[in-house]
GROMACS .gro file of C-alpha atoms in nm:
model
  435
    1MET     CA    1  -3.898   4.844   1.089
    2GLN     CA    2  -3.599   4.692   1.214
    3GLY     CA    3  -3.370   4.447   1.035
    4ALA     CA    4  -3.336   4.525   0.677
    5ILE     CA    5  -3.452   4.889   0.719
    6GLY     CA    6  -3.318   4.924   1.073
    7ASN     CA    7  -3.097   5.224   1.161
    8ASN     CA    8  -2.818   5.047   1.325
    9ASN     CA    9  -2.558   5.069   1.050
   10ASP     CA   10  -2.367   5.371   1.201
   11VAL     CA   11  -2.086   5.144   1.277
   12VAL     CA   12  -1.871   5.002   1.020
   13LYS     CA   13  -1.783   4.648   1.124
   14LYS     CA   14  -1.411   4.570   1.143
   15GLN     CA   15  -1.450   4.324   0.880
   16GLY     CA   16  -1.597   4.581   0.637
   17ILE     CA   17  -1.941   4.685   0.519
   18GLU     CA   18  -2.193   4.405   0.509
   19ILE     CA   19  -2.517   4.392   0.306
   20TYR     CA   20  -2.765   4.119   0.369
   21GLY     CA   21  -2.495   3.973   0.582
   22MET     CA   22  -2.258   3.941   0.271
   23SER     CA   23  -1.917   4.131   0.241
   24LEU     CA   24  -1.937   4.416   0.016
   25LEU     CA   25  -1.732   4.241  -0.258
   26SER     CA   26  -1.955   3.942  -0.263
   27PHE     CA   27  -2.265   4.154  -0.277
   28ALA     CA   28  -2.109   4.368  -0.551
   29LEU     CA   29  -2.050   4.043  -0.758
   30VAL     CA   30  -2.399   3.924  -0.725
   31SER     CA   31  -2.534   4.270  -0.798
   32LEU     CA   32  -2.314   4.278  -1.118
   33VAL     CA   33  -2.473   3.976  -1.240
   34VAL     CA   34  -2.836   4.091  -1.174
   35LEU     CA   35  -2.750   4.439  -1.321
   36ILE     CA   36  -2.594   4.310  -1.646
   37ALA     CA   37  -2.903   4.100  -1.692
   38THR     CA   38  -3.118   4.392  -1.616
   39PHE     CA   39  -2.977   4.651  -1.853
   40THR     CA   40  -2.929   4.398  -2.142
   41ASP     CA   41  -3.301   4.295  -2.102
   42ASN     CA   42  -3.190   3.934  -2.011
   43LEU     CA   43  -3.340   3.942  -1.656
   44PRO     CA   44  -3.575   3.626  -1.603
   45SER     CA   45  -3.937   3.699  -1.615
   46GLY     CA   46  -4.182   3.643  -1.327
   47MET     CA   47  -4.097   3.606  -0.964
   48VAL     CA   48  -3.732   3.522  -1.032
   49GLY     CA   49  -3.639   3.835  -1.218
   50ALA     CA   50  -3.853   4.064  -1.002
   51LEU     CA   51  -3.703   3.942  -0.678
   52ALA     CA   52  -3.347   3.966  -0.815
   53ILE     CA   53  -3.358   4.327  -0.912
   54MET     CA   54  -3.570   4.428  -0.600
   55ILE     CA   55  -3.336   4.260  -0.349
   56VAL     CA   56  -3.018   4.379  -0.529
   57LEU     CA   57  -3.138   4.743  -0.547
   58GLY     CA   58  -3.308   4.730  -0.200
   59GLY     CA   59  -2.977   4.615  -0.043
   60ALA     CA   60  -2.778   4.908  -0.210
   61PHE     CA   61  -3.031   5.164  -0.143
   62ASN     CA   62  -3.102   5.068   0.205
   63GLU     CA   63  -2.713   5.090   0.289
   64ILE     CA   64  -2.685   5.409   0.130
   65GLY     CA   65  -2.997   5.566   0.316
   66ASN     CA   66  -2.876   5.423   0.641
   67ARG     CA   67  -2.529   5.592   0.607
   68THR     CA   68  -2.634   5.923   0.468
   69PRO     CA   69  -2.637   6.204   0.733
   70ILE     CA   70  -2.978   6.385   0.782
   71VAL     CA   71  -3.140   6.117   0.561
   72LYS     CA   72  -3.069   5.841   0.834
   73THR     CA   73  -3.166   6.063   1.117
   74TYR     CA   74  -3.468   6.245   1.006
   75LEU     CA   75  -3.598   6.107   0.675
   76GLY     CA   76  -3.648   5.749   0.756
   77GLY     CA   77  -3.299   5.632   0.633
   78GLY     CA   78  -3.294   5.336   0.387
   79ALA     CA   79  -3.660   5.307   0.359
   80ILE     CA   80  -3.713   5.655   0.182
   81VAL     CA   81  -3.394   5.590  -0.025
   82CYS     CA   82  -3.536   5.251  -0.151
   83ILE     CA   83  -3.861   5.416  -0.249
   84PHE     CA   84  -3.753   5.733  -0.410
   85ALA     CA   85  -3.435   5.618  -0.581
   86SER     CA   86  -3.609   5.337  -0.757
   87ALA     CA   87  -3.905   5.565  -0.846
   88ALA     CA   88  -3.647   5.795  -0.998
   89MET     CA   89  -3.503   5.514  -1.200
   90VAL     CA   90  -3.844   5.457  -1.356
   91THR     CA   91  -3.922   5.854  -1.378
   92PHE     CA   92  -3.602   5.910  -1.566
   93ASN     CA   93  -3.616   5.594  -1.784
   94ILE     CA   94  -3.300   5.442  -1.643
   95MET     CA   95  -3.469   5.106  -1.582
   96PRO     CA   96  -3.587   4.904  -1.881
   97THR     CA   97  -3.964   4.899  -1.944
   98SER     CA   98  -3.982   4.505  -1.939
   99VAL     CA   99  -3.825   4.514  -1.599
  100VAL     CA  100  -4.081   4.775  -1.473
  101GLU     CA  101  -4.373   4.585  -1.610
  102ASN     CA  102  -4.243   4.254  -1.442
  103VAL     CA  103  -4.192   4.410  -1.107
  104ASP     CA  104  -4.533   4.572  -1.132
  105PHE     CA  105  -4.691   4.233  -1.211
  106PHE     CA  106  -4.525   4.068  -0.926
  107MET     CA  107  -4.621   4.331  -0.680
  108ASN     CA  108  -4.973   4.363  -0.781
  109ASP     CA  109  -5.105   4.065  -0.976
  110VAL     CA  110  -4.897   3.783  -0.812
  111GLY     CA  111  -4.972   3.948  -0.473
  112PHE     CA  112  -4.629   3.989  -0.327
  113LEU     CA  113  -4.776   4.277  -0.133
  114ASN     CA  114  -5.036   4.090   0.045
  115PHE     CA  115  -4.786   3.805   0.112
  116TYR     CA  116  -4.557   4.047   0.293
  117ILE     CA  117  -4.847   4.218   0.486
  118ALA     CA  118  -4.983   3.896   0.613
  119ALA     CA  119  -4.644   3.798   0.754
  120LEU     CA  120  -4.587   4.131   0.921
  121ILE     CA  121  -4.918   4.156   1.093
  122THR     CA  122  -4.927   3.812   1.205
  123GLY     CA  123  -4.571   3.793   1.321
  124SER     CA  124  -4.583   4.125   1.508
  125ILE     CA  125  -4.897   4.065   1.711
  126LEU     CA  126  -4.830   3.709   1.792
  127GLY     CA  127  -4.489   3.785   1.868
  128MET     CA  128  -4.569   4.055   2.158
  129ASN     CA  129  -4.575   3.957   2.520
  130ARG     CA  130  -4.922   3.871   2.603
  131GLN     CA  131  -4.924   4.043   2.936
  132LEU     CA  132  -4.784   4.367   2.766
  133LEU     CA  133  -5.069   4.340   2.524
  134ILE     CA  134  -5.335   4.313   2.809
  135LYS     CA  135  -5.180   4.571   3.028
  136ALA     CA  136  -5.129   4.804   2.755
  137SER     CA  137  -5.508   4.792   2.675
  138VAL     CA  138  -5.592   4.897   3.037
  139ARG     CA  139  -5.424   5.244   3.041
  140PHE     CA  140  -5.187   5.306   2.763
  141LEU     CA  141  -5.386   5.216   2.473
  142PRO     CA  142  -5.687   5.448   2.576
  143VAL     CA  143  -5.444   5.733   2.622
  144ALA     CA  144  -5.306   5.673   2.278
  145ILE     CA  145  -5.653   5.633   2.110
  146CYS     CA  146  -5.780   5.955   2.285
  147ALA     CA  147  -5.474   6.142   2.145
  148ILE     CA  148  -5.519   6.010   1.794
  149THR     CA  149  -5.882   6.090   1.810
  150PHE     CA  150  -5.801   6.445   1.924
  151ALA     CA  151  -5.559   6.487   1.639
  152LEU     CA  152  -5.789   6.353   1.379
  153ILE     CA  153  -6.048   6.593   1.470
  154LEU     CA  154  -5.831   6.877   1.515
  155VAL     CA  155  -5.659   6.847   1.168
  156GLY     CA  156  -6.007   6.790   1.010
  157ILE     CA  157  -6.124   7.123   1.159
  158VAL     CA  158  -5.799   7.296   1.043
  159GLY     CA  159  -5.822   7.141   0.701
  160SER     CA  160  -6.179   7.265   0.663
  161VAL     CA  161  -6.082   7.624   0.787
  162VAL     CA  162  -5.772   7.648   0.534
  163GLY     CA  163  -5.969   7.493   0.228
  164TYR     CA  164  -5.797   7.150   0.219
  165GLY     CA  165  -6.106   6.980   0.329
  166PHE     CA  166  -6.234   6.817   0.654
  167LYS     CA  167  -6.236   6.461   0.542
  168GLU     CA  168  -5.944   6.499   0.302
  169ALA     CA  169  -5.719   6.625   0.594
  170ILE     CA  170  -5.821   6.330   0.795
  171MET     CA  171  -5.812   6.043   0.537
  172PHE     CA  172  -5.503   6.160   0.319
  173VAL     CA  173  -5.287   6.343   0.585
  174ALA     CA  174  -5.353   6.210   0.933
  175ILE     CA  175  -5.427   5.835   0.872
  176PRO     CA  176  -5.145   5.753   0.658
  177MET     CA  177  -4.907   5.928   0.935
  178MET     CA  178  -5.054   5.707   1.204
  179GLY     CA  179  -5.050   5.367   1.035
  180GLY     CA  180  -4.720   5.258   1.167
  181GLY     CA  181  -4.476   5.331   0.884
  182MET     CA  182  -4.456   5.220   0.530
  183GLY     CA  183  -4.514   4.830   0.522
  184ALA     CA  184  -4.752   4.807   0.800
  185GLY     CA  185  -4.945   5.131   0.735
  186VAL     CA  186  -4.927   5.325   0.417
  187ILE     CA  187  -4.911   5.018   0.185
  188PRO     CA  188  -5.221   4.832   0.337
  189LEU     CA  189  -5.398   5.151   0.352
  190SER     CA  190  -5.340   5.239  -0.019
  191ASN     CA  191  -5.464   4.899  -0.091
  192MET     CA  192  -5.785   4.955   0.107
  193TYR     CA  193  -5.836   5.315  -0.035
  194SER     CA  194  -5.795   5.185  -0.382
  195GLN     CA  195  -6.046   4.907  -0.357
  196ALA     CA  196  -6.303   5.142  -0.172
  197LEU     CA  197  -6.268   5.462  -0.391
  198GLY     CA  198  -6.150   5.299  -0.723
  199THR     CA  199  -5.862   5.515  -0.736
  200GLU     CA  200  -5.510   5.390  -0.869
  201THR     CA  201  -5.289   5.268  -0.583
  202SER     CA  202  -5.004   5.474  -0.723
  203GLN     CA  203  -5.206   5.803  -0.715
  204LEU     CA  204  -5.287   5.723  -0.337
  205LEU     CA  205  -4.923   5.647  -0.232
  206SER     CA  206  -4.797   5.965  -0.392
  207VAL     CA  207  -5.008   6.152  -0.136
  208MET     CA  208  -4.966   5.929   0.149
  209ILE     CA  209  -4.589   5.864   0.140
  210PRO     CA  210  -4.505   6.230   0.184
  211ALA     CA  211  -4.750   6.243   0.481
  212SER     CA  212  -4.567   5.958   0.661
  213THR     CA  213  -4.224   6.063   0.565
  214LEU     CA  214  -4.294   6.450   0.684
  215GLY     CA  215  -4.474   6.313   1.013
  216ASN     CA  216  -4.156   6.102   1.095
  217VAL     CA  217  -3.937   6.402   1.060
  218MET     CA  218  -4.158   6.628   1.274
  219ALA     CA  219  -4.204   6.362   1.547
  220ILE     CA  220  -3.825   6.319   1.571
  221ILE     CA  221  -3.768   6.697   1.608
  222GLY     CA  222  -4.070   6.702   1.838
  223ALA     CA  223  -3.919   6.449   2.053
  224GLY     CA  224  -3.622   6.646   2.124
  225ILE     CA  225  -3.817   6.960   2.194
  226ILE     CA  226  -4.053   6.788   2.443
  227ALA     CA  227  -3.749   6.623   2.610
  228LYS     CA  228  -3.607   6.990   2.674
  229ILE     CA  229  -3.947   7.090   2.809
  230GLY     CA  230  -3.901   6.807   3.076
  231THR     CA  231  -3.593   6.976   3.200
  232VAL     CA  232  -3.757   7.293   3.242
  233LYS     CA  233  -4.074   7.138   3.406
  234PRO     CA  234  -3.899   6.839   3.614
  235SER     CA  235  -4.239   6.738   3.766
  236TRP     CA  236  -4.385   6.661   3.413
  237SER     CA  237  -4.085   6.411   3.342
  238GLY     CA  238  -4.033   6.055   3.473
  239ASN     CA  239  -3.674   6.072   3.311
  240GLY     CA  240  -3.749   5.770   3.114
  241LYS     CA  241  -4.019   5.601   3.336
  242LEU     CA  242  -4.378   5.633   3.189
  243MET     CA  243  -4.568   5.557   3.518
  244LYS     CA  244  -4.533   5.544   3.894
  245ASN     CA  245  -4.501   5.158   3.899
  246ASP     CA  246  -4.188   5.049   3.725
  247SER     CA  247  -4.294   4.893   3.377
  248SER     CA  248  -3.949   4.717   3.300
  249ASP     CA  249  -4.143   4.378   3.389
  250LEU     CA  250  -4.334   4.434   3.052
  251ASP     CA  251  -4.034   4.400   2.836
  252GLU     CA  252  -4.021   4.054   2.670
  253LYS     CA  253  -3.714   3.859   2.707
  254LYS     CA  254  -3.826   3.510   2.577
  255SER     CA  255  -3.572   3.320   2.377
  256ASN     CA  256  -3.681   3.234   2.038
  257LYS     CA  257  -3.412   3.009   1.875
  258LEU     CA  258  -3.430   3.009   1.494
  259ASN     CA  259  -3.597   2.690   1.349
  260LEU     CA  260  -3.640   2.608   0.991
  261ARG     CA  261  -3.957   2.409   1.045
  262MET     CA  262  -4.095   2.696   1.245
  263LEU     CA  263  -4.042   2.927   0.954
  264GLY     CA  264  -4.261   2.713   0.768
  265ILE     CA  265  -4.529   2.692   1.029
  266GLY     CA  266  -4.520   3.084   1.053
  267LEU     CA  267  -4.567   3.112   0.671
  268LEU     CA  268  -4.876   2.886   0.693
  269LEU     CA  269  -5.015   3.076   0.991
  270SER     CA  270  -4.961   3.426   0.811
  271ILE     CA  271  -5.157   3.319   0.503
  272THR     CA  272  -5.426   3.141   0.699
  273TYR     CA  273  -5.503   3.454   0.895
  274LEU     CA  274  -5.519   3.659   0.583
  275THR     CA  275  -5.746   3.395   0.423
  276LEU     CA  276  -5.952   3.403   0.738
  277GLY     CA  277  -5.981   3.802   0.718
  278THR     CA  278  -6.069   3.763   0.364
  279LEU     CA  279  -6.358   3.509   0.459
  280ILE     CA  280  -6.499   3.730   0.740
  281GLY     CA  281  -6.486   4.023   0.492
  282LYS     CA  282  -6.714   3.837   0.262
  283LEU     CA  283  -6.948   3.755   0.541
  284VAL     CA  284  -6.947   4.107   0.691
  285PRO     CA  285  -6.869   4.344   0.413
  286GLY     CA  286  -6.779   4.707   0.462
  287ILE     CA  287  -6.447   4.648   0.666
  288HIS     CA  288  -6.135   4.544   0.485
  289ALA     CA  289  -5.989   4.189   0.513
  290TYR     CA  290  -5.679   4.337   0.672
  291ALA     CA  291  -5.873   4.493   0.950
  292TRP     CA  292  -6.058   4.153   1.020
  293MET     CA  293  -5.724   3.976   1.004
  294ILE     CA  294  -5.595   4.206   1.273
  295ILE     CA  295  -5.882   4.156   1.490
  296ALA     CA  296  -5.856   3.769   1.444
  297VAL     CA  297  -5.477   3.777   1.535
  298ALA     CA  298  -5.525   4.011   1.838
  299PHE     CA  299  -5.813   3.815   1.962
  300SER     CA  300  -5.620   3.489   1.943
  301LYS     CA  301  -5.322   3.638   2.113
  302ILE     CA  302  -5.534   3.793   2.398
  303ILE     CA  303  -5.737   3.483   2.491
  304GLY     CA  304  -5.429   3.260   2.447
  305ILE     CA  305  -5.567   2.991   2.199
  306ILE     CA  306  -5.251   2.966   1.998
  307PRO     CA  307  -4.981   2.741   2.137
  308GLU     CA  308  -4.652   2.925   2.234
  309ASN     CA  309  -4.448   2.747   1.975
  310LEU     CA  310  -4.685   2.852   1.702
  311GLU     CA  311  -4.677   3.212   1.811
  312GLN     CA  312  -4.295   3.188   1.796
  313SER     CA  313  -4.314   3.054   1.455
  314ALA     CA  314  -4.516   3.341   1.334
  315ASN     CA  315  -4.291   3.573   1.499
  316GLN     CA  316  -3.984   3.416   1.330
  317TRP     CA  317  -4.144   3.422   0.994
  318GLY     CA  318  -4.234   3.774   1.037
  319GLN     CA  319  -3.881   3.856   1.124
  320PHE     CA  320  -3.746   3.664   0.852
  321VAL     CA  321  -3.971   3.851   0.595
  322MET     CA  322  -3.912   4.194   0.752
  323THR     CA  323  -3.527   4.138   0.770
  324ASN     CA  324  -3.476   3.990   0.417
  325LEU     CA  325  -3.768   4.141   0.197
  326THR     CA  326  -3.859   4.490   0.358
  327SER     CA  327  -3.594   4.663   0.138
  328ALA     CA  328  -3.697   4.450  -0.177
  329LEU     CA  329  -4.074   4.543  -0.106
  330LEU     CA  330  -3.996   4.912  -0.084
  331VAL     CA  331  -3.803   4.927  -0.413
  332GLY     CA  332  -4.100   4.731  -0.571
  333ILE     CA  333  -4.327   5.003  -0.443
  334GLY     CA  334  -4.103   5.264  -0.588
  335ILE     CA  335  -4.093   5.102  -0.918
  336SER     CA  336  -4.447   5.002  -0.956
  337MET     CA  337  -4.648   5.266  -0.738
  338ILE     CA  338  -4.475   5.582  -0.686
  339ASP     CA  339  -4.520   5.885  -0.941
  340LEU     CA  340  -4.247   6.130  -0.835
  341ASN     CA  341  -4.410   6.414  -1.006
  342ALA     CA  342  -4.742   6.358  -0.818
  343VAL     CA  343  -4.539   6.338  -0.496
  344VAL     CA  344  -4.381   6.668  -0.564
  345ASN     CA  345  -4.705   6.825  -0.644
  346ALA     CA  346  -4.853   6.690  -0.321
  347ILE     CA  347  -4.609   6.881  -0.090
  348SER     CA  348  -4.696   7.238  -0.024
  349PRO     CA  349  -4.702   7.485   0.269
  350LEU     CA  350  -5.054   7.385   0.340
  351TYR     CA  351  -4.966   7.025   0.343
  352LEU     CA  352  -4.691   7.088   0.595
  353LEU     CA  353  -4.923   7.289   0.805
  354LEU     CA  354  -5.150   6.990   0.833
  355VAL     CA  355  -4.879   6.734   0.913
  356PHE     CA  356  -4.767   6.978   1.195
  357VAL     CA  357  -5.114   7.000   1.318
  358VAL     CA  358  -5.130   6.608   1.344
  359VAL     CA  359  -4.806   6.573   1.521
  360SER     CA  360  -4.863   6.854   1.777
  361GLY     CA  361  -5.225   6.717   1.838
  362VAL     CA  362  -5.107   6.366   1.922
  363ALA     CA  363  -4.837   6.512   2.142
  364VAL     CA  364  -5.047   6.746   2.339
  365GLY     CA  365  -5.353   6.487   2.362
  366ALA     CA  366  -5.129   6.215   2.500
  367GLY     CA  367  -4.956   6.447   2.733
  368VAL     CA  368  -5.283   6.555   2.890
  369GLY     CA  369  -5.444   6.203   2.875
  370GLY     CA  370  -5.135   6.047   3.021
  371LYS     CA  371  -5.141   6.284   3.312
  372LEU     CA  372  -5.509   6.204   3.387
  373VAL     CA  373  -5.434   5.828   3.412
  374GLY     CA  374  -5.111   5.866   3.614
  375PHE     CA  375  -4.850   5.882   3.362
  376TYR     CA  376  -4.564   6.143   3.339
  377PRO     CA  377  -4.678   6.386   3.059
  378ILE     CA  378  -4.344   6.402   2.886
  379GLU     CA  379  -4.300   6.041   2.858
  380SER     CA  380  -4.673   5.984   2.767
  381SER     CA  381  -4.649   6.272   2.507
  382ILE     CA  382  -4.345   6.097   2.339
  383THR     CA  383  -4.471   5.730   2.347
  384ALA     CA  384  -4.844   5.743   2.320
  385GLY     CA  385  -4.819   6.052   2.114
  386LEU     CA  386  -4.512   6.111   1.876
  387CYS     CA  387  -4.462   5.737   1.831
  388THR     CA  388  -4.803   5.703   1.648
  389THR     CA  389  -4.686   5.941   1.374
  390ASN     CA  390  -4.332   5.797   1.294
  391MET     CA  391  -4.226   5.530   1.050
  392GLY     CA  392  -4.249   5.189   1.261
  393GLY     CA  393  -3.958   5.050   1.421
  394THR     CA  394  -3.684   5.289   1.288
  395GLY     CA  395  -3.909   5.587   1.379
  396ASP     CA  396  -3.941   5.450   1.739
  397VAL     CA  397  -3.565   5.423   1.770
  398ALA     CA  398  -3.514   5.762   1.611
  399VAL     CA  399  -3.782   5.949   1.841
  400LEU     CA  400  -3.656   5.770   2.162
  401SER     CA  401  -3.306   5.851   2.080
  402ALA     CA  402  -3.390   6.215   2.003
  403SER     CA  403  -3.551   6.236   2.359
  404ASN     CA  404  -3.299   6.008   2.541
  405ARG     CA  405  -3.562   5.759   2.648
  406MET     CA  406  -3.477   5.437   2.474
  407GLU     CA  407  -3.592   5.228   2.776
  408LEU     CA  408  -3.948   5.318   2.670
  409ILE     CA  409  -3.923   5.108   2.359
  410PRO     CA  410  -4.185   4.837   2.460
  411PHE     CA  411  -4.443   5.131   2.476
  412ALA     CA  412  -4.324   5.272   2.151
  413GLN     CA  413  -4.383   4.939   1.987
  414ILE     CA  414  -4.740   4.916   2.122
  415ALA     CA  415  -4.792   5.276   1.979
  416THR     CA  416  -4.671   5.173   1.629
  417ARG     CA  417  -4.789   4.802   1.622
  418ILE     CA  418  -5.119   4.808   1.800
  419CYS     CA  419  -5.221   5.158   1.723
  420GLY     CA  420  -5.112   5.130   1.370
  421ALA     CA  421  -5.315   4.816   1.344
  422LEU     CA  422  -5.623   5.001   1.492
  423ILE     CA  423  -5.569   5.277   1.238
  424LEU     CA  424  -5.620   5.025   0.961
  425ILE     CA  425  -5.964   4.927   1.126
  426VAL     CA  426  -6.057   5.283   1.182
  427ALA     CA  427  -5.962   5.380   0.821
  428SER     CA  428  -6.179   5.082   0.692
  429VAL     CA  429  -6.491   5.225   0.879
  430LEU     CA  430  -6.422   5.585   0.793
  431LEU     CA  431  -6.386   5.510   0.415
  432LYS     CA  432  -6.752   5.402   0.445
  433VAL     CA  433  -6.855   5.697   0.658
  434LEU     CA  434  -6.665   5.988   0.513
  435MET     CA  435  -6.593   5.891   0.160
   0.00000   0.00000   0.00000
């Protein structure tokens, strides 16, 4: 994810540190008011109080994470700090119980989570270049899907051999790693699993988040290693070019000037598509509403039935929500859904092995598959492979930076956005087949 959770804070602006576009002093004054109300148990109840503490903590934790060495480079930066620092405040009883209960109610009962996911999915897919989406489905997507399939089968076999379990390795390690990050992958997946299995979302997140985080770390390290292989085997590398025919024309350059009315239209479109997904899910049960929503949005985009101004509206709304509410959402997740003790218990040498198998599997599968369709194996392995296991937009940037191939960002975005969306659909089906 870019925006609120983007790793673009390495350079301190001349006017000083800014959080949410505010000077550090201004943000500190706002935070002081909210924190005093919080710790004197005078924070307003409902949406106002929940958003106040989530946004304030999100801004602070995100900034810390994006400026902390190692954390910002390998561990997901602000996203991870938002989640685990806020979870620690609950675990160690730093945050008042009334505030924790209010945030939990806002996240789950009020439905802030669904609100965010609807904006993210609708905006990201409708905001893509249509030709990029169509061309990608011809060669790139089949390579990525084959690589993902290979990795799923491989980790299932390894999981069975080492005693973790075939279906457990696929559903609780591999699938969360390939969902496209926290907001677009792990969070909706945890909701889907919870409804299908009758398990608490907090328990599921405690297993899924370590998989996503560790997958991100290994993907970044793997990108650097694969890039080095390209220098040893020059014929395998396009030096930043994925295929023989230059793909630079696939990058989207359309202007999308901010418009307040368009933000409102985007809001309406996002909740309409979620409602449509819910309706279809009632008529055709067995596949989650998120999956039907993704199918509906992608179908609308490909056949071109949505006017361009409405597509831009959805994209603007999605960008607004991601930029301003992502860190707040992650804090809400940490407060209401993460059990730190369960997370620690989930990480083990066996768990690390399975994560390694998934990352290695997609890298090898994408490299071989890419070569068969005319891609350079190194670039294919990095984009169609490693970018399916990182943490969304920040993971894309980190992986491509580690391999010195930032020009491949359009394909990296396909791997995280489209393949991540497909993983939600696959997960919805596998929940019925395997679980």
